[in-house]
XYZ file of C-alpha atoms in Angstrom:
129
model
C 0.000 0.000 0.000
C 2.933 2.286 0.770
C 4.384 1.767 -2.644
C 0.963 2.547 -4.237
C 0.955 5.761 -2.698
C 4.677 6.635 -3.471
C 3.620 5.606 -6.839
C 0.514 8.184 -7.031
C 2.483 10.516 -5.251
C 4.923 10.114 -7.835
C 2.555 10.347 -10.602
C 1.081 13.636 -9.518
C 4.500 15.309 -9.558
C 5.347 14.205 -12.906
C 1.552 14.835 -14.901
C 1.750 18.545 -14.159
C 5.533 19.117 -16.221
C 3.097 18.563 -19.361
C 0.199 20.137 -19.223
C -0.284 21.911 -16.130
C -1.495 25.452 -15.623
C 1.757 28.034 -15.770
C 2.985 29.792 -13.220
C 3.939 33.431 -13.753
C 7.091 33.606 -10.952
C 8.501 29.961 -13.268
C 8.161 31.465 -16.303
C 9.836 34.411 -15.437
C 12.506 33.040 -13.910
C 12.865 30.917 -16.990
C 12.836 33.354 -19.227
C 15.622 35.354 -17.380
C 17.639 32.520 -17.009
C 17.268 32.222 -20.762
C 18.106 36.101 -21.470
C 21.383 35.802 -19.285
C 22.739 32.517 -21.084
C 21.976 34.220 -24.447
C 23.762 37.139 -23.493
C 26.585 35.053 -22.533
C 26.657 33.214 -25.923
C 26.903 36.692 -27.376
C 29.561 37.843 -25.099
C 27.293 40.784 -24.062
C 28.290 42.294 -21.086
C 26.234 43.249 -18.364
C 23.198 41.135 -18.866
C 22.124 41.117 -15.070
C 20.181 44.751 -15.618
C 19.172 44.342 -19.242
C 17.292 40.501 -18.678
C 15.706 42.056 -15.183
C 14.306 44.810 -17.103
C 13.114 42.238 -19.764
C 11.820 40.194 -16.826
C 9.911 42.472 -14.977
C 8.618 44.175 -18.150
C 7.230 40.258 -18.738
C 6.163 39.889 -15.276
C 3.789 43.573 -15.541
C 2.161 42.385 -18.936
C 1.386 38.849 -17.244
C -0.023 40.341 -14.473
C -2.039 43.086 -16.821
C -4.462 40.081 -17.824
C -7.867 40.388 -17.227
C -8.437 36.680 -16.306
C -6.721 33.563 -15.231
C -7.568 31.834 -18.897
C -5.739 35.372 -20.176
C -2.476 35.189 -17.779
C -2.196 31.550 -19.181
C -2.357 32.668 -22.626
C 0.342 34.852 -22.189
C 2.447 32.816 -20.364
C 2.090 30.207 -22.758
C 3.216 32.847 -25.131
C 6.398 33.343 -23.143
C 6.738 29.936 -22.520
C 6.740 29.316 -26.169
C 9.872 30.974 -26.733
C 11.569 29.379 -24.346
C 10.528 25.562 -25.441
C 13.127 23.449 -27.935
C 13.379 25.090 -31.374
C 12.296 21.404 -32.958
C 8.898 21.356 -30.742
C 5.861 21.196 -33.234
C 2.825 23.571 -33.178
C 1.012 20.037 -32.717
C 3.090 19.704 -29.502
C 2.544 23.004 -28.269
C -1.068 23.144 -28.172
C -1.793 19.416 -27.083
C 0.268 20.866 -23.830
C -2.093 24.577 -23.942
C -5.209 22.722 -25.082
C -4.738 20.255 -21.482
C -4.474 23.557 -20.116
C -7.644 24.892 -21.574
C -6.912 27.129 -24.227
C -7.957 26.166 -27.834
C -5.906 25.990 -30.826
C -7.523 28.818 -32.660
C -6.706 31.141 -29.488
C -3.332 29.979 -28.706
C -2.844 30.628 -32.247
C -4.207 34.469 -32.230
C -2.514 34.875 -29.476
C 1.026 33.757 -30.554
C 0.252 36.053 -33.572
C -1.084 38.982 -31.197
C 1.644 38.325 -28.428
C 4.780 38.442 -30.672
C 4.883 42.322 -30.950
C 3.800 42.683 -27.248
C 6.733 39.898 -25.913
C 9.589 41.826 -28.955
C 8.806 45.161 -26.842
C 10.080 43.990 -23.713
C 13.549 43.479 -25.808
C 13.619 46.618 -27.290
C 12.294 48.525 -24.652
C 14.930 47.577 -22.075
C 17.868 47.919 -24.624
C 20.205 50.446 -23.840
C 19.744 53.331 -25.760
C 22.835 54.978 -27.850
C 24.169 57.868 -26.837
């Protein structure tokens, strides 16, 4: 019976990685931790103020959503960027479709979302003097 348990328990850990709902303070950290190694690829220096102004520039338009289905949307938009460059669009929305958002919207959204997410880049860039 103990093993049964461990198993479930085991079970409920590991369903969530695939289709669970996002949470904003993962994502964000994610997608930092993703903006600092590409900076570092790049030999960019100082990429500790540039990705925290990317992040919290992320973290204000997540938390602009109107309702939970929104914030997911969006953070499946982030999320999107940060997932392997070889994962399908079929793989993407069996994984936002478990999470309740249909294809059709994820799809909008990816379209709507791209200028929105490109801004946070730009925006935080430093500016030439």
């Amino acid at each position: 019976m103990k093993r049964l348990f461990l198993a479930a328990a085991a079970l409920m850990i590991v369903l969530p990685a695939s289709a669970e709902a996002l949470k904003t303070s993962r994502v964000i950290k994610e997608m930092k931790q993703a903006c600092v190694a590409e900076m570092k690829a790049h030999k960019q220096p100082r990429s500790g103020p540039y990705c925290s102004c990317v992040s919290k520039a992320a973290n204000k338009w997540v938390g602009e959503a109107e309702d939970e289905k929104e914030t997911q949307i969006r953070l499946w938009s982030l999320k999107n960027d940060l997932l392997p460059e070889d994962t399908t669009d079929e793989q993407l929305f069996a994984r936002t479709s478990e999470a309740g958002i249909e294809d059709n919207e994820m799809t909008g959204a990816l379209i709507l979302n791209f200028y929105a997410i490109e801004d946070f880049y730009t925006d935080c860039a430093p500016k030439a003097e």
